[in-house]
């Protein structure tokens, strides 16, 4: 009789230990899975501003194509992407930066120094030095990047980031 009671207590104790360990294991496995399944994925976002070089290297009133690297954060992945801009320096601290893609169908346009216009080779759109459409079929002026100058460094945001900034403010 006493042996039977002792055996029942031991069985309960073992059952408790096994149940406890099972609970701990389930939580260890289930919590990350639940977080993965039930939390919304993080949005891809960029670092916001890309260094476009020294402003002193941009001649006055002569559009200059500059290359830059944009950093994008996609959950745990960090991706670097090459981009470019056409930069026009109108005076010592005044700069306008245009997206390098034509507003018609996205072709890369170039600056034509003799005619002093931006020309798109795909369908012949022309833009002034201020980005205004001079000849179609481009439906709107050149897209501009937000610009920031710190010391002699020129920083350009993406057009999408500018929209996000506007939405967040
Ligand atoms: Fe530039 Fe069509 S893409 S004119």
PDB file of C-alpha atoms in Angstrom, residues 6-95:
ATOM      1  CA  UNK A   6       5.188   6.166  -3.309  1.00  0.00           C
ATOM      2  CA  UNK A   7       4.990   4.984  -6.930  1.00  0.00           C
ATOM      3  CA  UNK A   8       1.996   7.289  -7.615  1.00  0.00           C
ATOM      4  CA  UNK A   9       3.881  10.288  -6.187  1.00  0.00           C
ATOM      5  CA  UNK A  10       6.903   9.476  -8.339  1.00  0.00           C
ATOM      6  CA  UNK A  11       4.689   9.138 -11.417  1.00  0.00           C
ATOM      7  CA  UNK A  12       3.081  12.535 -10.700  1.00  0.00           C
ATOM      8  CA  UNK A  13       6.499  14.109 -10.144  1.00  0.00           C
ATOM      9  CA  UNK A  14       7.820  12.679 -13.426  1.00  0.00           C
ATOM     10  CA  UNK A  15       4.649  13.750 -15.249  1.00  0.00           C
ATOM     11  CA  UNK A  16       5.103  17.279 -13.863  1.00  0.00           C
ATOM     12  CA  UNK A  17       8.750  17.419 -14.986  1.00  0.00           C
ATOM     13  CA  UNK A  18       7.885  16.112 -18.481  1.00  0.00           C
ATOM     14  CA  UNK A  19       4.948  18.530 -18.789  1.00  0.00           C
ATOM     15  CA  UNK A  20       7.136  21.439 -17.703  1.00  0.00           C
ATOM     16  CA  UNK A  21       9.891  20.562 -20.190  1.00  0.00           C
ATOM     17  CA  UNK A  22       7.326  20.118 -22.967  1.00  0.00           C
ATOM     18  CA  UNK A  23       5.901  23.568 -22.168  1.00  0.00           C
ATOM     19  CA  UNK A  24       9.348  25.190 -22.222  1.00  0.00           C
ATOM     20  CA  UNK A  25      10.227  23.483 -25.529  1.00  0.00           C
ATOM     21  CA  UNK A  26       6.893  24.464 -27.083  1.00  0.00           C
ATOM     22  CA  UNK A  27       7.398  28.083 -26.056  1.00  0.00           C
ATOM     23  CA  UNK A  28      10.976  28.097 -27.367  1.00  0.00           C
ATOM     24  CA  UNK A  29       9.854  26.767 -30.745  1.00  0.00           C
ATOM     25  CA  UNK A  30       6.430  28.392 -30.939  1.00  0.00           C
ATOM     26  CA  UNK A  31       7.279  31.974 -29.929  1.00  0.00           C
ATOM     27  CA  UNK A  32       9.611  32.739 -32.867  1.00  0.00           C
ATOM     28  CA  UNK A  33       7.206  30.970 -35.246  1.00  0.00           C
ATOM     29  CA  UNK A  34       4.276  33.019 -33.898  1.00  0.00           C
ATOM     30  CA  UNK A  35       6.271  36.253 -34.194  1.00  0.00           C
ATOM     31  CA  UNK A  36       7.221  35.338 -37.783  1.00  0.00           C
ATOM     32  CA  UNK A  37       3.644  34.401 -38.734  1.00  0.00           C
ATOM     33  CA  UNK A  38       1.652  37.103 -36.984  1.00  0.00           C
ATOM     34  CA  UNK A  39       3.737  40.264 -37.166  1.00  0.00           C
ATOM     35  CA  UNK A  40       3.576  42.305 -40.390  1.00  0.00           C
ATOM     36  CA  UNK A  41       6.778  42.330 -42.486  1.00  0.00           C
ATOM     37  CA  UNK A  42       8.942  45.430 -42.214  1.00  0.00           C
ATOM     38  CA  UNK A  43       8.670  47.798 -45.171  1.00  0.00           C
ATOM     39  CA  UNK A  44      11.636  48.221 -47.434  1.00  0.00           C
ATOM     40  CA  UNK A  45      13.092  51.583 -46.644  1.00  0.00           C
ATOM     41  CA  UNK A  46      16.119  53.474 -47.793  1.00  0.00           C
ATOM     42  CA  UNK A  47      18.641  55.325 -45.688  1.00  0.00           C
ATOM     43  CA  UNK A  48      17.014  58.500 -46.996  1.00  0.00           C
ATOM     44  CA  UNK A  49      19.956  60.601 -48.071  1.00  0.00           C
ATOM     45  CA  UNK A  50      22.785  59.637 -50.402  1.00  0.00           C
ATOM     46  CA  UNK A  51      26.139  61.428 -50.572  1.00  0.00           C
ATOM     47  CA  UNK A  52      26.515  62.939 -54.064  1.00  0.00           C
ATOM     48  CA  UNK A  53      30.040  64.296 -53.535  1.00  0.00           C
ATOM     49  CA  UNK A  54      31.553  67.695 -53.007  1.00  0.00           C
ATOM     50  CA  UNK A  55      29.525  70.681 -54.164  1.00  0.00           C
ATOM     51  CA  UNK A  56      32.803  72.382 -55.119  1.00  0.00           C
ATOM     52  CA  UNK A  57      33.283  69.874 -57.940  1.00  0.00           C
ATOM     53  CA  UNK A  58      30.072  70.992 -59.648  1.00  0.00           C
ATOM     54  CA  UNK A  59      30.634  73.866 -62.061  1.00  0.00           C
ATOM     55  CA  UNK A  60      28.258  76.832 -61.972  1.00  0.00           C
ATOM     56  CA  UNK A  61      25.311  76.690 -64.392  1.00  0.00           C
ATOM     57  CA  UNK A  62      26.601  73.604 -66.229  1.00  0.00           C
ATOM     58  CA  UNK A  63      24.572  70.442 -65.537  1.00  0.00           C
ATOM     59  CA  UNK A  64      26.712  67.647 -64.185  1.00  0.00           C
ATOM     60  CA  UNK A  65      25.794  63.974 -63.957  1.00  0.00           C
ATOM     61  CA  UNK A  66      26.745  62.545 -60.552  1.00  0.00           C
ATOM     62  CA  UNK A  67      26.762  58.900 -59.474  1.00  0.00           C
ATOM     63  CA  UNK A  68      25.587  57.902 -55.996  1.00  0.00           C
ATOM     64  CA  UNK A  69      24.882  54.838 -53.892  1.00  0.00           C
ATOM     65  CA  UNK A  70      21.542  54.393 -52.171  1.00  0.00           C
ATOM     66  CA  UNK A  71      21.226  51.989 -49.229  1.00  0.00           C
ATOM     67  CA  UNK A  72      17.944  50.093 -48.789  1.00  0.00           C
ATOM     68  CA  UNK A  73      16.908  48.147 -45.682  1.00  0.00           C
ATOM     69  CA  UNK A  74      14.633  45.171 -46.387  1.00  0.00           C
ATOM     70  CA  UNK A  75      13.995  43.421 -43.042  1.00  0.00           C
ATOM     71  CA  UNK A  76      17.456  42.024 -42.189  1.00  0.00           C
ATOM     72  CA  UNK A  77      18.874  42.524 -45.697  1.00  0.00           C
ATOM     73  CA  UNK A  78      20.856  45.651 -46.524  1.00  0.00           C
ATOM     74  CA  UNK A  79      21.118  46.367 -50.226  1.00  0.00           C
ATOM     75  CA  UNK A  80      23.173  49.025 -51.940  1.00  0.00           C
ATOM     76  CA  UNK A  81      21.976  50.354 -55.285  1.00  0.00           C
ATOM     77  CA  UNK A  82      23.688  52.625 -57.794  1.00  0.00           C
ATOM     78  CA  UNK A  83      21.770  55.692 -58.847  1.00  0.00           C
ATOM     79  CA  UNK A  84      22.553  58.954 -60.588  1.00  0.00           C
ATOM     80  CA  UNK A  85      21.318  62.521 -60.796  1.00  0.00           C
ATOM     81  CA  UNK A  86      21.739  65.540 -63.007  1.00  0.00           C
ATOM     82  CA  UNK A  87      22.837  68.381 -60.760  1.00  0.00           C
ATOM     83  CA  UNK A  88      22.633  72.073 -61.635  1.00  0.00           C
ATOM     84  CA  UNK A  89      24.445  74.545 -59.387  1.00  0.00           C
ATOM     85  CA  UNK A  90      22.921  77.968 -59.822  1.00  0.00           C
ATOM     86  CA  UNK A  91      25.129  79.724 -57.247  1.00  0.00           C
ATOM     87  CA  UNK A  92      27.536  78.897 -54.417  1.00  0.00           C
ATOM     88  CA  UNK A  93      24.915  77.243 -52.170  1.00  0.00           C
ATOM     89  CA  UNK A  94      21.987  76.732 -54.543  1.00  0.00           C
ATOM     90  CA  UNK A  95      21.634  73.344 -56.238  1.00  0.00           C
TER      91      UNK A  95
END
